[in-house]
Coordinates of C-alpha atoms in Angstrom, one line a residue:
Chain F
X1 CA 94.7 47.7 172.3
X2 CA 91.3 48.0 173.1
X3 CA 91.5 47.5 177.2
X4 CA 89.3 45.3 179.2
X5 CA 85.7 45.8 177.5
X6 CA 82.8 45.1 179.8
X7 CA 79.2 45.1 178.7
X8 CA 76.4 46.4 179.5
X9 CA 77.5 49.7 180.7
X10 CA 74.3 50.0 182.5
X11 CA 71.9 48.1 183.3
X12 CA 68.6 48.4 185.1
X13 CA 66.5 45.6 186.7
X14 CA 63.9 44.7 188.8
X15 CA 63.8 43.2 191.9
X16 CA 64.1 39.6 191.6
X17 CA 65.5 39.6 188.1
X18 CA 68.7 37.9 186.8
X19 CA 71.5 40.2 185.7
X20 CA 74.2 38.7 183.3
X21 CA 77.3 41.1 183.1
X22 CA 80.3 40.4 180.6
X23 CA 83.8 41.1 180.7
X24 CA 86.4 40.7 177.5
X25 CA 89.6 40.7 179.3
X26 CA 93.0 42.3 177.2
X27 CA 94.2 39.7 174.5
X28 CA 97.2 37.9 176.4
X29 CA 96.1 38.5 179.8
X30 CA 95.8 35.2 182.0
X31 CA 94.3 36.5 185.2
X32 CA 90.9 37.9 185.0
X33 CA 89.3 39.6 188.3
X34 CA 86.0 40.9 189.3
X35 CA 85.3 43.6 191.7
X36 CA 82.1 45.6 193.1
X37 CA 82.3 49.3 193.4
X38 CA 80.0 51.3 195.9
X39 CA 80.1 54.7 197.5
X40 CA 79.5 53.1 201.3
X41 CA 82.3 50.0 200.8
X42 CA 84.0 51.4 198.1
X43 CA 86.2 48.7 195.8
X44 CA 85.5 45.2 197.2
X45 CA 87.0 41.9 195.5
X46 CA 84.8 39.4 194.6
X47 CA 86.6 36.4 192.2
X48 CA 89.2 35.9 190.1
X49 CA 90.6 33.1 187.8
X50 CA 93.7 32.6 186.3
X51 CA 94.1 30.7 183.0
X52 CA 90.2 30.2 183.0
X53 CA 90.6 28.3 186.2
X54 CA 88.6 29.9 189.3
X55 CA 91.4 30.8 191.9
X56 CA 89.5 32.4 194.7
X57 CA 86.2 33.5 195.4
X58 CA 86.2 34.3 198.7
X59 CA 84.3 37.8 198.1
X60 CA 81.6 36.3 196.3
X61 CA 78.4 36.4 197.7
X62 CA 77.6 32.8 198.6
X63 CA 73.7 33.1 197.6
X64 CA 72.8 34.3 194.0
X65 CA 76.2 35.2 192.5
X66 CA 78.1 33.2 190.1
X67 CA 81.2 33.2 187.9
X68 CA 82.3 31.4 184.7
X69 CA 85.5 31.8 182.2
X70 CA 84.3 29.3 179.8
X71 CA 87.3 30.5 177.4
X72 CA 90.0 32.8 177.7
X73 CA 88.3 35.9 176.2
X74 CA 85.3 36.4 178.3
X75 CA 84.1 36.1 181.4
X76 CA 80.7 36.5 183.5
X77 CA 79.5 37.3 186.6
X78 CA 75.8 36.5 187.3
X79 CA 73.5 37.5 189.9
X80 CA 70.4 35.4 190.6
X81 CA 67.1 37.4 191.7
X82 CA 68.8 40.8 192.4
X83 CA 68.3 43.2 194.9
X84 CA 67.9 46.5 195.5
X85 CA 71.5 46.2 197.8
X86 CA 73.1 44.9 195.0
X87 CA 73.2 47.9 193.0
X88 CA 76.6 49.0 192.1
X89 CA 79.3 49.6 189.6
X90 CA 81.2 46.1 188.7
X91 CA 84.6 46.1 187.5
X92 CA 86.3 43.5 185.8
X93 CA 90.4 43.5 185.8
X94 CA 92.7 41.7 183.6
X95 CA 96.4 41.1 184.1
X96 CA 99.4 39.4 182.7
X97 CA 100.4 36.2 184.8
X98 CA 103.4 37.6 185.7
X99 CA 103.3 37.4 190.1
X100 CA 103.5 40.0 192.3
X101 CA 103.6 42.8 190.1
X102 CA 100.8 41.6 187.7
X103 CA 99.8 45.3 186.9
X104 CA 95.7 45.1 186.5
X105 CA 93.9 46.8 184.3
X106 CA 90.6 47.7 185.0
X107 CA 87.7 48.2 182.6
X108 CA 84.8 51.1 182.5
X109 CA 82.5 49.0 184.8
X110 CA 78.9 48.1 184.2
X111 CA 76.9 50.2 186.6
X112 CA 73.5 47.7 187.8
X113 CA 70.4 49.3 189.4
X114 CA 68.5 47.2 191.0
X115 CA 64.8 49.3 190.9
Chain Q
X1 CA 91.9 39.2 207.5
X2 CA 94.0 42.1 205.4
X3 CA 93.0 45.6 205.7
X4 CA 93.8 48.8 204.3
X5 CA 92.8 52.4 205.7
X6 CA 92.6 55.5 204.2
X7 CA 92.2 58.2 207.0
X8 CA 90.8 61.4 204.4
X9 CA 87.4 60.8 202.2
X10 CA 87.9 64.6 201.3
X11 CA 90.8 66.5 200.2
X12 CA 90.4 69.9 199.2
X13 CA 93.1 72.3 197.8
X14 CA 94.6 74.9 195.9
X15 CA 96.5 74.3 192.3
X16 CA 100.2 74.8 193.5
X17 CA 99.9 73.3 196.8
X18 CA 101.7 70.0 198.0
X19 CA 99.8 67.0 198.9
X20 CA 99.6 64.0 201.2
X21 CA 97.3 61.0 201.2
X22 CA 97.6 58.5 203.9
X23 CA 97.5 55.0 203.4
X24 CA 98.5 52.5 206.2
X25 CA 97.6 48.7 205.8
X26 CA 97.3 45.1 207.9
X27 CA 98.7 42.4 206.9
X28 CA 100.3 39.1 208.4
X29 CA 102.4 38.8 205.5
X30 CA 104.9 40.8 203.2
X31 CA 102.1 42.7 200.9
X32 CA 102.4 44.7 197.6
X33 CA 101.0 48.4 197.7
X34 CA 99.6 50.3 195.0
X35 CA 97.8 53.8 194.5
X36 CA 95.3 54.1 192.1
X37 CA 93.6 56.9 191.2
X38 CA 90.0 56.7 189.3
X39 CA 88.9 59.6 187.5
X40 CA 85.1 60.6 187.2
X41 CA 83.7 58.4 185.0
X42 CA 86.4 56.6 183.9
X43 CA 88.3 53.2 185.0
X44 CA 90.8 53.0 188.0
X45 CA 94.3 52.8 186.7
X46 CA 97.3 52.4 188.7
X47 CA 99.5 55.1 189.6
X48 CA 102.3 53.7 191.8
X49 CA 102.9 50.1 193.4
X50 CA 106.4 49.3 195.6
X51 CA 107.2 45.9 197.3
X52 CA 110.5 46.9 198.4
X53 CA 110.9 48.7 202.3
X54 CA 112.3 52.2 202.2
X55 CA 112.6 52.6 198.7
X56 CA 111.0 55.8 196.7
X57 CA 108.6 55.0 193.6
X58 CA 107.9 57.9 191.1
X59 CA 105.3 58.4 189.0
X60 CA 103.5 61.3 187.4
X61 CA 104.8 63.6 189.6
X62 CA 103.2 61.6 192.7
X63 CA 105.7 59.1 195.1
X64 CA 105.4 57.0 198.3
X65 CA 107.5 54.6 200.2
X66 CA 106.7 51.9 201.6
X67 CA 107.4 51.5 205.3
X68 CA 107.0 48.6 206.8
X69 CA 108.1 49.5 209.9
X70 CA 104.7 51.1 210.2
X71 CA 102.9 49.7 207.8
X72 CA 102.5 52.9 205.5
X73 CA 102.4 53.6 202.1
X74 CA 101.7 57.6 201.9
X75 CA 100.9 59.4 198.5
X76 CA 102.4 62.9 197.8
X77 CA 103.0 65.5 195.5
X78 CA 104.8 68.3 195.9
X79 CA 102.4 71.1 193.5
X80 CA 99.3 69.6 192.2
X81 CA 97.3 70.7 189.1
X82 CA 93.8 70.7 188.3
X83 CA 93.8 67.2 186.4
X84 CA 94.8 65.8 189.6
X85 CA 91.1 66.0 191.1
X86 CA 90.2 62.1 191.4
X87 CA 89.6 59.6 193.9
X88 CA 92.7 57.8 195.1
X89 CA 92.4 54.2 196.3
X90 CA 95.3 52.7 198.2
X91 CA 95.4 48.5 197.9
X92 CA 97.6 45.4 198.4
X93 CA 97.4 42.3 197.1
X94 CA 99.0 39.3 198.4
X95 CA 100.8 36.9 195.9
X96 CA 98.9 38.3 192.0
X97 CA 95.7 37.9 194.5
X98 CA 92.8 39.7 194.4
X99 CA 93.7 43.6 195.1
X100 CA 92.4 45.0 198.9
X101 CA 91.1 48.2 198.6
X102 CA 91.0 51.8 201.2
X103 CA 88.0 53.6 201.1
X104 CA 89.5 56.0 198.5
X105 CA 89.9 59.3 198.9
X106 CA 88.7 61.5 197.0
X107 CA 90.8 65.2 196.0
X108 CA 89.8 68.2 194.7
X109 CA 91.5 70.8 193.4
X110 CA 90.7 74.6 192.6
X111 CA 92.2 77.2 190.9

């Protein structure tokens, strides 16, 4: 079992650039979820879909982010002309569908600097 | 909206000693808890999670109980070890929702 993979681990753009982040969730796991990790608001959720199906996105940033599960062994999270605030560490989460105690597992991140 | 609040960004301490990390929440509705703990470098895994009032969960060597009464869901350990520097991050989620994070907080641990 390989875990959730997420690629790039790192990436470094300018300001203004697009950033294209990718997330393999576990083999199995129906619920994929996307979080932003920073040292001021620490581990903030963002979007999450359930068989492929966006759910919620109430903590997406309505400008410039985006989300897609276009089948059920990736997913990507976009961010239109980045910014230097948008630097952070995103975390993609995977979990059985199983209700309330849907254990998520959480991959390395992809850290983004936005120069 | 739901909140959770971690009241220590820094806990410092001795290998042997026992531990306590505060977690309290706010929620409208009956919430799932869960600790965390994230290593440096490394992917947050969960630790402990409890939906059920008054009732112990072990893990690791760490428990909590969830008190609904006041709305807590405190981390302990009786002796920690030096593996057991990390940053902790209480959350609850709402129905297999999207998890709401504390701050963390983060523990370290000397010899």
């Amino acid at each position: 079992n390989a875990g959730v993979i997420q690629t790039p681990r790192h990436k470094v753009t300018g300001k203004g650039q697009e950033a294209t982040l990718w997330c393999e969730p576990i083999s199995g796991h129906s619920a994929v979820f996307w979080y932003r990790q920073t040292i001021v608001q620490g581990l903030e959720f963002l979007t999450y879909f359930r068989n492929q199906a966006p759910i919620d996105d109430s903590g997406m940033p309505k400008e410039r982010f985006s989300a897609q599960m276009p089948n059920q062994s990736h997913s990507t999270l976009k961010i239109q002309s980045t910014q230097p605030q948008d630097s952070a560490v995103y975390l993609c989460a995977s979990s059985f569908w199983g209700g309330n105690y849907a254990e998520q597992f959480f991959g390395p991140g992809t850290r983004l600097t936005v120069l | 909206g739901d909140s959770v609040t971690q009241t220590e960004g820094l806990v410092t301490l001795t290998k042997g000693l026992p531990v306590m990390l505060n977690c309290t929440y706010q929620t409208t509705y009956s919430p799932f808890l869960f600790w965390y703990v994230q290593h440096l470098n490394e992917a947050p895994k969960l630790l402990l999670k409890s939906s059920t009032d008054n009732k112990r969960t072990e893990h690791q060597g760490f428990y909590a109980t969830l008190h609904k009464s006041s709305s807590s869901f405190h981390l302990q350990k009786s002796s920690v070890q030096l593996s057991d520097s990390a940053l902790y991050f209480c959350a609850l989620s709402l129905y297999a929702q999207g998890l709401t994070f504390g701050l963390g907080t983060r523990v370290s641990v000397f010899p």
